[in-house]
mmCIF file of C-alpha atoms and ligand atoms in Angstrom:
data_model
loop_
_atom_site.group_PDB
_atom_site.id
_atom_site.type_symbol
_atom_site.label_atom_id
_atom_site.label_comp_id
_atom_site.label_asym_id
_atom_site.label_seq_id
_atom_site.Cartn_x
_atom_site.Cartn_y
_atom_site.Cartn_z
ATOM 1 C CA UNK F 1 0.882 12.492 -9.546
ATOM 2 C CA UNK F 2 -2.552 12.485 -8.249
ATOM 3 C CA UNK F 3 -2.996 14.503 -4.717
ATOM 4 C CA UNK F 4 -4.858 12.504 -2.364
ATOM 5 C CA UNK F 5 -7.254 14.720 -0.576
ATOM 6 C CA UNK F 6 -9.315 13.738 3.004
ATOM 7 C CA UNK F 7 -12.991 14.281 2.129
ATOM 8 C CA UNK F 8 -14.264 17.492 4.269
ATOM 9 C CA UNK F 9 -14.971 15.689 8.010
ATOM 10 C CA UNK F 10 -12.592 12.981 7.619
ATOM 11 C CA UNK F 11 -9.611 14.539 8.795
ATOM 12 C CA UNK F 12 -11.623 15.795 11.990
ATOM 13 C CA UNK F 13 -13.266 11.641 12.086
ATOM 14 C CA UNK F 14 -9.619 10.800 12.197
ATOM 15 C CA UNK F 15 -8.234 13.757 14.685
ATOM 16 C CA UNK F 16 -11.344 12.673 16.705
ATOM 17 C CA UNK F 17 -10.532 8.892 16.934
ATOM 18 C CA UNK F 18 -6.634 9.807 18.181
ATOM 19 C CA UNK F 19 -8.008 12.016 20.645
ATOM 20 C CA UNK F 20 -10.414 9.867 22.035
ATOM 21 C CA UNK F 21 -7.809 6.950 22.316
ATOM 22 C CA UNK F 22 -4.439 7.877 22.868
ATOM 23 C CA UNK F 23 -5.624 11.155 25.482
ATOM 24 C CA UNK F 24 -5.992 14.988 24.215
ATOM 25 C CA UNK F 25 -3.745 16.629 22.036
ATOM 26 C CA UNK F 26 -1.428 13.125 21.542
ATOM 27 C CA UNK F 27 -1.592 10.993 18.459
ATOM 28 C CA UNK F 28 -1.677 7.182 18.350
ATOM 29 C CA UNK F 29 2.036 6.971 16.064
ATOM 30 C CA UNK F 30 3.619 10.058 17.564
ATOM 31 C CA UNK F 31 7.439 9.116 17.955
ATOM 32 C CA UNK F 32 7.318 6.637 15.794
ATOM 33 C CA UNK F 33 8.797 6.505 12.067
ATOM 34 C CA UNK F 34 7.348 4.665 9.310
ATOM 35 C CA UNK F 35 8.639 3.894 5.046
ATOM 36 C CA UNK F 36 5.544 3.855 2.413
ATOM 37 C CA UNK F 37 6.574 2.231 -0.732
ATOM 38 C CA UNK F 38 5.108 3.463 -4.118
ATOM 39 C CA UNK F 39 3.868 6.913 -1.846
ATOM 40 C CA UNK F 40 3.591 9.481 -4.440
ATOM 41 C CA UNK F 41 0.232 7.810 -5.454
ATOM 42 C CA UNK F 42 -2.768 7.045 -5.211
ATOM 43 C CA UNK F 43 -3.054 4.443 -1.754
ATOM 44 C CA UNK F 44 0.592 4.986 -0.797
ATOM 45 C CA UNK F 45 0.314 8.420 -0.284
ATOM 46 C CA UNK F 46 -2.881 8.361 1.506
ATOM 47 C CA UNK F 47 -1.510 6.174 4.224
ATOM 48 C CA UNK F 48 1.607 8.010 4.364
ATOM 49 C CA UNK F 49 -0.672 11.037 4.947
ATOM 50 C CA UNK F 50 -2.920 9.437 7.862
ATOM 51 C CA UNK F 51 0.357 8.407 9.538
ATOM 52 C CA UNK F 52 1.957 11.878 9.435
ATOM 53 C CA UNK F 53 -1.728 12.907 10.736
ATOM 54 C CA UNK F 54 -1.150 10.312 13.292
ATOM 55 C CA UNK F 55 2.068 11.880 14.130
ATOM 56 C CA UNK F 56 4.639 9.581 12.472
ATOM 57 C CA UNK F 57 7.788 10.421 11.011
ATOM 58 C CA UNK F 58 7.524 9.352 7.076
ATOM 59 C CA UNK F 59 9.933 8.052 4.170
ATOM 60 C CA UNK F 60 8.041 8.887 1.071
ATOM 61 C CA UNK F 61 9.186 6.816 -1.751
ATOM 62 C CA UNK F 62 8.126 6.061 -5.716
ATOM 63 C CA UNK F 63 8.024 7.430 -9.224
ATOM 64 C CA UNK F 64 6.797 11.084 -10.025
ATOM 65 C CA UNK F 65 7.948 14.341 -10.984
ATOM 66 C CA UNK F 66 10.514 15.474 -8.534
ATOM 67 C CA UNK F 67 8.562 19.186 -8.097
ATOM 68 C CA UNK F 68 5.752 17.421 -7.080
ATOM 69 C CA UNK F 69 7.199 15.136 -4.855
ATOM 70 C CA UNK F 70 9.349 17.763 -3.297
ATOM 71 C CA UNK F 71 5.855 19.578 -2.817
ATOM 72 C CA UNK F 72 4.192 16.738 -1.362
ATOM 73 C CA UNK F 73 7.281 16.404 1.023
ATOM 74 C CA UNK F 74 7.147 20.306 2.258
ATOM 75 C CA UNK F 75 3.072 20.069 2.769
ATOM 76 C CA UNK F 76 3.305 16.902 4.766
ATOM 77 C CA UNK F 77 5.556 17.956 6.898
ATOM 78 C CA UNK F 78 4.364 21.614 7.576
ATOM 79 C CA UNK F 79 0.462 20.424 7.740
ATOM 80 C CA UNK F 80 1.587 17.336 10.564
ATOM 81 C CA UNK F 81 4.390 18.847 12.329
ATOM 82 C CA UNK F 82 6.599 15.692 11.612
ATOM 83 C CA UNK F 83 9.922 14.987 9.647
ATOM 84 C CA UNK F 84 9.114 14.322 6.010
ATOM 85 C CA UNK F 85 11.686 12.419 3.752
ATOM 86 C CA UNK F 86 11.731 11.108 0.512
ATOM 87 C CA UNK F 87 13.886 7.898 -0.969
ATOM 88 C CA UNK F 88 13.836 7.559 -4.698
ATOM 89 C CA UNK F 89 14.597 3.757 -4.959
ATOM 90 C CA UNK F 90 13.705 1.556 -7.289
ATOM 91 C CA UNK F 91 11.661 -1.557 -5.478
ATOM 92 C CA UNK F 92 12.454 -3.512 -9.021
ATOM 93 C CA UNK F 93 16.410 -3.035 -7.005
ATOM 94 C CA UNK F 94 17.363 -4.602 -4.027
ATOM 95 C CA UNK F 95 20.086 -2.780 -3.040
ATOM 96 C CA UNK F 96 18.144 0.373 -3.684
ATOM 97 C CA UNK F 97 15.487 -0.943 -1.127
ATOM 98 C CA UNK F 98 18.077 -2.443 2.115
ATOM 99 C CA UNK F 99 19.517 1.192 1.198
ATOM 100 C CA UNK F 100 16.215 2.552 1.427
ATOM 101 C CA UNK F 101 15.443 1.029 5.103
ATOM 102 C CA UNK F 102 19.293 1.597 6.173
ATOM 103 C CA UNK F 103 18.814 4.950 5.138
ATOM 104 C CA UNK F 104 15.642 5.715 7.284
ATOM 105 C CA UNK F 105 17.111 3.607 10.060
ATOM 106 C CA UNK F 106 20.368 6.344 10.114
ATOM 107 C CA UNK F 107 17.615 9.202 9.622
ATOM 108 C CA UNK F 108 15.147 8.827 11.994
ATOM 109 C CA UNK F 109 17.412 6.264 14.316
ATOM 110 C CA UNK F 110 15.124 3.292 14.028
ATOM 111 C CA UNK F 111 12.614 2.153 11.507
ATOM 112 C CA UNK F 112 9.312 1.489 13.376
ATOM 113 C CA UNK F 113 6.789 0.587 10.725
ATOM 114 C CA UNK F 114 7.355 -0.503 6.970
ATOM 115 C CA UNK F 115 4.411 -0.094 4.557
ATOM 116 C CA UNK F 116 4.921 -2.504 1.346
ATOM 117 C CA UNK F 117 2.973 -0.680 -0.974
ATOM 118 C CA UNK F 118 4.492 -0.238 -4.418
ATOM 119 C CA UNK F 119 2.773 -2.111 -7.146
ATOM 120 C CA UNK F 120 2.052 -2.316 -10.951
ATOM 121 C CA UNK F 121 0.015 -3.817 -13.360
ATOM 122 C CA UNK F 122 -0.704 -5.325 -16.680
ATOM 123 C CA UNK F 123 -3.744 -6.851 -18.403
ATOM 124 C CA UNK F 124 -3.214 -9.551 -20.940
ATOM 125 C CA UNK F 125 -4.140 -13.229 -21.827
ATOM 126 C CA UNK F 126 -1.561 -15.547 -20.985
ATOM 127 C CA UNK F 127 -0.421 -16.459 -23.900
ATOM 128 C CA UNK F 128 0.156 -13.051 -25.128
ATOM 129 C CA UNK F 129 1.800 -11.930 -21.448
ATOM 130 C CA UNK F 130 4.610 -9.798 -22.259
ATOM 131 C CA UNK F 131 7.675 -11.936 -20.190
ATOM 132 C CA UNK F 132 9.206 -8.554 -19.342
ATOM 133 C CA UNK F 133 6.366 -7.551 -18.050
ATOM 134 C CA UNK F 134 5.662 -10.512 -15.796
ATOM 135 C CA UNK F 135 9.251 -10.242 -14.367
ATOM 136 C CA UNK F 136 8.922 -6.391 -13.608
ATOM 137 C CA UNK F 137 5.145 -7.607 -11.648
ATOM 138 C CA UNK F 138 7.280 -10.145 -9.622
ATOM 139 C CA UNK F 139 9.628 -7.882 -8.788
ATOM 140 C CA UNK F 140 7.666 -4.812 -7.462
ATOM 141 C CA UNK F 141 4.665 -5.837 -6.360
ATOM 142 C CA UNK F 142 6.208 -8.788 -4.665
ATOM 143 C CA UNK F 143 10.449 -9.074 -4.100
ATOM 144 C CA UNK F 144 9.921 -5.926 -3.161
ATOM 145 C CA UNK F 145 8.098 -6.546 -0.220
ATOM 146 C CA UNK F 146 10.866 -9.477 0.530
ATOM 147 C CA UNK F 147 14.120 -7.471 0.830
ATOM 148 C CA UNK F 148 12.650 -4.532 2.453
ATOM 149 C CA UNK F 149 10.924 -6.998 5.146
ATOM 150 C CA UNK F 150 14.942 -8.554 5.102
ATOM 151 C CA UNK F 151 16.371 -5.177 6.237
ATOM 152 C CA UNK F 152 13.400 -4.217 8.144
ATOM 153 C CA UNK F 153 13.134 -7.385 10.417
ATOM 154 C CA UNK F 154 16.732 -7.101 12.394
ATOM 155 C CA UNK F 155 16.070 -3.884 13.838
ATOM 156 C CA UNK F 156 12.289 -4.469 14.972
ATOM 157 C CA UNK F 157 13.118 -7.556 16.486
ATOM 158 C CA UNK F 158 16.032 -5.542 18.296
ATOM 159 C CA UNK F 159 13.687 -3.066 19.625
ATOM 160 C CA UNK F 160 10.770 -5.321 20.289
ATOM 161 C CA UNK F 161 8.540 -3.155 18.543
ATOM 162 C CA UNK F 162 7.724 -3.350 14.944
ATOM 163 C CA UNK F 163 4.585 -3.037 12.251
ATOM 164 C CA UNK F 164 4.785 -4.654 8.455
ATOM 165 C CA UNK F 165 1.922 -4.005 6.623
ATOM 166 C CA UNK F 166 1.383 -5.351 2.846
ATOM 167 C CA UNK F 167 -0.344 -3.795 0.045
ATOM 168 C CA UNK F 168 -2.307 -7.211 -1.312
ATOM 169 C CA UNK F 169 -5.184 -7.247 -3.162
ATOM 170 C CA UNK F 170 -8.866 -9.228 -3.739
ATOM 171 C CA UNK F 171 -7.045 -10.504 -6.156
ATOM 172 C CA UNK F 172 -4.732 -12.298 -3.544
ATOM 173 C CA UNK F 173 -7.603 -14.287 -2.407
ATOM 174 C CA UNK F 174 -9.551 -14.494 -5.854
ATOM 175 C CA UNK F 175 -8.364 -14.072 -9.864
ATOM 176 C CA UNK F 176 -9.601 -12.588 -12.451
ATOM 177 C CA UNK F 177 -9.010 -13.399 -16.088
ATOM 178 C CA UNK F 178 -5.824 -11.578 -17.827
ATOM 179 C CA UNK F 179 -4.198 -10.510 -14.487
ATOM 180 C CA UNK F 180 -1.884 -13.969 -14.553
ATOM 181 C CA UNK F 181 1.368 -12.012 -13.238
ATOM 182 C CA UNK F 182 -0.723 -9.711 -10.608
ATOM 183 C CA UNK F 183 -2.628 -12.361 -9.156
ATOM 184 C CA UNK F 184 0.529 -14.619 -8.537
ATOM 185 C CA UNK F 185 2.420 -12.061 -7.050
ATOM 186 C CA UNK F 186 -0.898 -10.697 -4.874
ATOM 187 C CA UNK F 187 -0.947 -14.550 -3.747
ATOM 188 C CA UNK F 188 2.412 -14.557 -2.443
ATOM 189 C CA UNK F 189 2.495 -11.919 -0.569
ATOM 190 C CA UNK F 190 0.271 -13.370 1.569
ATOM 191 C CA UNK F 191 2.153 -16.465 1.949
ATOM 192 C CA UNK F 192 5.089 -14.334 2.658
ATOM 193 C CA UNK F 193 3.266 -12.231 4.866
ATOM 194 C CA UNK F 194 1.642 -15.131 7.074
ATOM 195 C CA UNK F 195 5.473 -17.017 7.174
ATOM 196 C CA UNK F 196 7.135 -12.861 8.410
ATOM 197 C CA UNK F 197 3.971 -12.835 11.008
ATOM 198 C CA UNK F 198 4.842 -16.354 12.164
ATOM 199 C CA UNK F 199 8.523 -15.745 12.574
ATOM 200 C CA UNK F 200 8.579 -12.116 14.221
ATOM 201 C CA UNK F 201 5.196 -12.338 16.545
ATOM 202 C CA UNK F 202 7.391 -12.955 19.796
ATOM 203 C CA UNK F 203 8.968 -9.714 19.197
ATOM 204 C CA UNK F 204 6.291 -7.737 19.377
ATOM 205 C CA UNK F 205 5.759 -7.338 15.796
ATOM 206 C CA UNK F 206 2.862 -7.691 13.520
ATOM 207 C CA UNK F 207 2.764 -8.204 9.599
ATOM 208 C CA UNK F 208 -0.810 -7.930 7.981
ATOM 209 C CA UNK F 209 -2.063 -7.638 4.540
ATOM 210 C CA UNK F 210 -4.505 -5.099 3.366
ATOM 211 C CA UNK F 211 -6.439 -6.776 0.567
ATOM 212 C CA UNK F 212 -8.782 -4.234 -0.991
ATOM 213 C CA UNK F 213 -11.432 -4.191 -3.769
ATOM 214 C CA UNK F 214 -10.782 -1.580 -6.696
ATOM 215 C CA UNK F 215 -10.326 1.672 -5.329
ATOM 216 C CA UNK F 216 -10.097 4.204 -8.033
ATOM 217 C CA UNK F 217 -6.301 5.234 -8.275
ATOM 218 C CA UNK F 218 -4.032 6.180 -11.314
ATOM 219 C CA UNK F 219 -3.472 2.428 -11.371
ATOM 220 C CA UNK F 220 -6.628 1.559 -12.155
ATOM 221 C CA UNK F 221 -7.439 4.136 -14.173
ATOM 222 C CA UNK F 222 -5.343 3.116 -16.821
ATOM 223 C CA UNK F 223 -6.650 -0.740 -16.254
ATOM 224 C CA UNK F 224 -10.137 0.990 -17.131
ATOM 225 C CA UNK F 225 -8.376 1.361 -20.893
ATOM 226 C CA UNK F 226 -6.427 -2.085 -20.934
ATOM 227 C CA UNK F 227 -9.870 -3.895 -19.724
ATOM 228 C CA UNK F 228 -11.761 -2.399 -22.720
ATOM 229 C CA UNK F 229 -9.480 -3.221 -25.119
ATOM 230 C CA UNK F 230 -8.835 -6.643 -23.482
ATOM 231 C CA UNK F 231 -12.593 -7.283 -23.458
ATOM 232 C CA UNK F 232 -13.573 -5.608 -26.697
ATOM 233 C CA UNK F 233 -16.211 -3.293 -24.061
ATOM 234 C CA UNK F 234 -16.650 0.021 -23.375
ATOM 235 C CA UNK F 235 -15.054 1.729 -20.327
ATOM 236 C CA UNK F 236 -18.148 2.069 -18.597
ATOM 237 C CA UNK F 237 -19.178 -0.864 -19.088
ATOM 238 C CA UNK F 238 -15.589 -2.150 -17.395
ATOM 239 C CA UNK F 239 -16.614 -0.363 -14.545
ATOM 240 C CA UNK F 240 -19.999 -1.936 -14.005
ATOM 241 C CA UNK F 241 -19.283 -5.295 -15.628
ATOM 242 C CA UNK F 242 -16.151 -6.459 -14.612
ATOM 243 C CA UNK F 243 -14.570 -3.905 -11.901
ATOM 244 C CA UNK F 244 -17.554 -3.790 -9.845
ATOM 245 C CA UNK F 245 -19.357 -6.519 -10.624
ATOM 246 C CA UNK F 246 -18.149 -8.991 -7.509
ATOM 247 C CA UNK F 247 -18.140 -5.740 -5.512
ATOM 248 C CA UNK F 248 -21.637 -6.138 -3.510
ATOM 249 C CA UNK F 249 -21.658 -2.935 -2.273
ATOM 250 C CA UNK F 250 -21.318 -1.141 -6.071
ATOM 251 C CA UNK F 251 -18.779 1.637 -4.846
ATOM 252 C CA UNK F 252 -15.288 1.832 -5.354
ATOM 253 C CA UNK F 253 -13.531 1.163 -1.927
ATOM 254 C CA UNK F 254 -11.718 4.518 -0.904
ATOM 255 C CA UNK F 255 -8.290 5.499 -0.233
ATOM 256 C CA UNK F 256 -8.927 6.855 3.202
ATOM 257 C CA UNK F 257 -11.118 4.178 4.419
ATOM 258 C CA UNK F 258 -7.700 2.137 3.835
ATOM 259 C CA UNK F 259 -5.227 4.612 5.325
ATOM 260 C CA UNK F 260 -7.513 4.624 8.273
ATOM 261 C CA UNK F 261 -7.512 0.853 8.735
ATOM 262 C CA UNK F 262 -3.349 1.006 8.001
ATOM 263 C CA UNK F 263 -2.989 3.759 10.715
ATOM 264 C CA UNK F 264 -4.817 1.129 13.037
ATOM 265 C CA UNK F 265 -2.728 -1.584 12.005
ATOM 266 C CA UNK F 266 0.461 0.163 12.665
ATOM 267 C CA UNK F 267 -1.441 1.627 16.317
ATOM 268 C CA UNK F 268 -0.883 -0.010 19.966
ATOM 269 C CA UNK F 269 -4.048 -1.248 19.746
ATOM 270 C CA UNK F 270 -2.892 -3.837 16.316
ATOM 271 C CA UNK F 271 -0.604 -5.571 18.552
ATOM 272 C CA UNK F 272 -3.262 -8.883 18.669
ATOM 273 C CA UNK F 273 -3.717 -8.385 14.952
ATOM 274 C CA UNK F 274 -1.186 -10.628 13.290
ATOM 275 C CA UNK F 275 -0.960 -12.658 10.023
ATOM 276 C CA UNK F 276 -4.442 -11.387 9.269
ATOM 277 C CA UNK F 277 -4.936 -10.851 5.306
ATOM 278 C CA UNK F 278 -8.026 -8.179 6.099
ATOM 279 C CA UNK F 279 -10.191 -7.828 3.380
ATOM 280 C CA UNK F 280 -12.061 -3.998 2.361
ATOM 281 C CA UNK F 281 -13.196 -4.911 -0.844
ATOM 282 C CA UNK F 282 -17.258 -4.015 -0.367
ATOM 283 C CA UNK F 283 -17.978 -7.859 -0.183
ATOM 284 C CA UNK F 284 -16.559 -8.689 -3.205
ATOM 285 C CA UNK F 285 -14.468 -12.148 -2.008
ATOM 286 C CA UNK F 286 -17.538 -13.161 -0.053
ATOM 287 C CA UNK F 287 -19.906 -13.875 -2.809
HETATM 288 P P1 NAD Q 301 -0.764 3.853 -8.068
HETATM 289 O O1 NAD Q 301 -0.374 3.540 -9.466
HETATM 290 O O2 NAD Q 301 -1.608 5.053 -7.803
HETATM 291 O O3 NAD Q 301 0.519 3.926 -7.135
HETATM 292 C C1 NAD Q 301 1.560 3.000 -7.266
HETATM 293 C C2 NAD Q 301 2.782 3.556 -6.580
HETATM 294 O O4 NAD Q 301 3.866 2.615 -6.766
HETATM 295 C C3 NAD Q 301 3.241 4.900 -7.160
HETATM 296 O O5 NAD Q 301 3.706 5.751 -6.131
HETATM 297 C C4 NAD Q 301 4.412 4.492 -8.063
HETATM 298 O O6 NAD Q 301 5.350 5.537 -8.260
HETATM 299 C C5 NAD Q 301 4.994 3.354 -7.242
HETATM 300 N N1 NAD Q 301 5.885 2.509 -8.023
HETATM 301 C C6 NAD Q 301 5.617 1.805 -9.153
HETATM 302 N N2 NAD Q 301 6.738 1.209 -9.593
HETATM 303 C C7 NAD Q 301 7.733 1.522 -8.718
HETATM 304 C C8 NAD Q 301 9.118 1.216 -8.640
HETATM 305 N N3 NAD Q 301 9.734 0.438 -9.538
HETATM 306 N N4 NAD Q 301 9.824 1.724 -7.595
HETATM 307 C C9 NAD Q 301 9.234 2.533 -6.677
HETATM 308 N N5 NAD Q 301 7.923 2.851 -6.713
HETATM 309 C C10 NAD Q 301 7.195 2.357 -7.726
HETATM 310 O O7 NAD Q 301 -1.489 2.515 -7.536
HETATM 311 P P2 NAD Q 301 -2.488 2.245 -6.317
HETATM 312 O O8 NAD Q 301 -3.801 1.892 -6.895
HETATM 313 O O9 NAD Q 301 -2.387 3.296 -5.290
HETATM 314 O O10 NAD Q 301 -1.864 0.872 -5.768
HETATM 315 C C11 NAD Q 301 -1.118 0.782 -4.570
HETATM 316 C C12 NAD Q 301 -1.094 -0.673 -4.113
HETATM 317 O O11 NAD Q 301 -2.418 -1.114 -3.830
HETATM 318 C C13 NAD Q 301 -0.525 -1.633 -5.172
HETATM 319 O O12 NAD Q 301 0.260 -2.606 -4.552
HETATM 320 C C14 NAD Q 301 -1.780 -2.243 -5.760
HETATM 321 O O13 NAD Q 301 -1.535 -3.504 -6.299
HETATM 322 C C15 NAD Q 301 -2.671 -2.303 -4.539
HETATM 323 N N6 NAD Q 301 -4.099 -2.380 -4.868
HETATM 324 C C16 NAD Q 301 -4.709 -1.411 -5.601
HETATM 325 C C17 NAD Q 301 -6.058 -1.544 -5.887
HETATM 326 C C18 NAD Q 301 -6.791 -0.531 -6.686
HETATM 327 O O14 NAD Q 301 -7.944 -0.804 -7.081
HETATM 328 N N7 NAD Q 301 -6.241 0.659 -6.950
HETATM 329 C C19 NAD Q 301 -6.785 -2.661 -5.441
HETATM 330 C C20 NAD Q 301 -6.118 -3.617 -4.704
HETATM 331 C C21 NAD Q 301 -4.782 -3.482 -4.417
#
């Protein structure tokens, strides 16, 4: 598991902005609780951190060592000042997931904001596409997203009150050659998301998709690897070539500058922002 760390003035950006918003001393999802799928990584774990730093109440969830989850869990919690939990199921399981919302539901007493993060990968020409691996894409990265939305939905609309926010991708706008299962299941959760947003928004809840650029996680590290191979390149030249080469602005898009935009999403002042698929991906689906 790789920590996610605030670069030094970021935290005090972000302490700044709830300040300056929601009044001294308060913070802009204090009282409310929230589930991050696939948060002991990379993306996942950064927005479960800027929630707990915006006062939320946090279900952890994903694969890792359980030390270093357990870790994770304690430092969360005793840096924020909020409850900290963690749910081991398995998004390719949905009974595992409707447990995983019931569960936070019981815990915290109501589920205020559901984070569909959890997502894999694998890079091969469609011929060759390993069918396992296309059903295991489907699953995570987007049934996933469908039966925790399913358990999610009844109690938000109950309470009037209630943030979705989806994990998508550039590549839910755009493809890329090789990516045939990550691509279809990046475009349909935006389709799901827009139909959830269209359905709910008279309850007072939103559902959004994030759609970044690369942003250098484990999960892209190890696409570095497949990319080369798939290519016949060198890894640097994946990075300049192929990673970054749509990406105007020539930097990998950051995992706080999207756990700042999530904590905004899931804010008060999202409640206008609905069915929006928001792209921070340095210009790349603008070319
Ligand atoms: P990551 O590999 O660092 O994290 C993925 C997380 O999902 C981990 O916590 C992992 O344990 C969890 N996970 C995987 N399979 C799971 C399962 N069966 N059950 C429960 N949890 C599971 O990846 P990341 O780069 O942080 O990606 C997070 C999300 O952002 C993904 O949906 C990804 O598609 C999306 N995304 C990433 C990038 C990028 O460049 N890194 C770009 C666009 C979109």
């Amino acid at each position: 598991m790789t920590p996610v760390t605030f670069a030094t003035g970021v935290t005090e950006m972000l302490d700044q902005t709830i300040t300056t918003r929601a009044g001294r001393g308060s913070r802009p999802l204090a009282g409310k609780s929230a589930i991050v799928t696939g948060s002991t990584s990379g993306i996942g774990l950064g927005i479960a951190r800027a929630f707990a730093a915006a006062g939320a109440d946090v279900v952890l969830n994903g694969l890792g060592a359980w030390q270093d989850i357990e870790r994770t869990r304690t430092d969360l919690a005793g840096e924020f000042g909020v409850a900290v939990r963690y749910s081991a199921a398995d998004m390719m399981k949905p009974r595992e997931i409707a447990g995983m919302v019931g569960d936070a539901e019981d815990n915290f007493g109501r589920l205020d904001i559901l984070v569909n993060n959890a997502g894999i990968q694998h890079v091969s020409p469609v011929e060759e596409f390993p069918i396992e691996k296309w059903d295991a894409i489907i699953a995570v990265n987007l049934s996933s997203a469908f039966h925790a939305v399913r358990a999610a939905v009844p109690g938000m609309k109950a309470r009037k009150w209630g943030r979705i926010i989806n994990l998508c991708s550039a590549h839910s706008l755009v493809a890329s050659p090789y990516k045939s299962a990550y691509v279809a299941a990046k475009h349909g959760l935006i389709g799901l998301s827009k139909t959830v947003a269209i359905e709910v928004a008279e309850f007072g809840v939103t559902c959004n998709t994030i759609c970044p650029g690369y942003v250098k996680t484990p999960l892209v590290d190890k696409q570095i690897t497949d990319q080369a191979k798939a290519h016949g390149i060198s890894e640097a030249d994946v990075v300049r070539d192929v990673m970054l080469v749509h990406q105007a602005r020539k930097e990998f898009v950051r995992v706080e500058e999207l756990a700042a935009l999530a904590v905004f999403l899931a804010s008060d002042a999202g409640a206008s922002m609905t069915a929006g698929a928001i792209a921070m991906d340095g210009g790349w689906t603008q070319h």
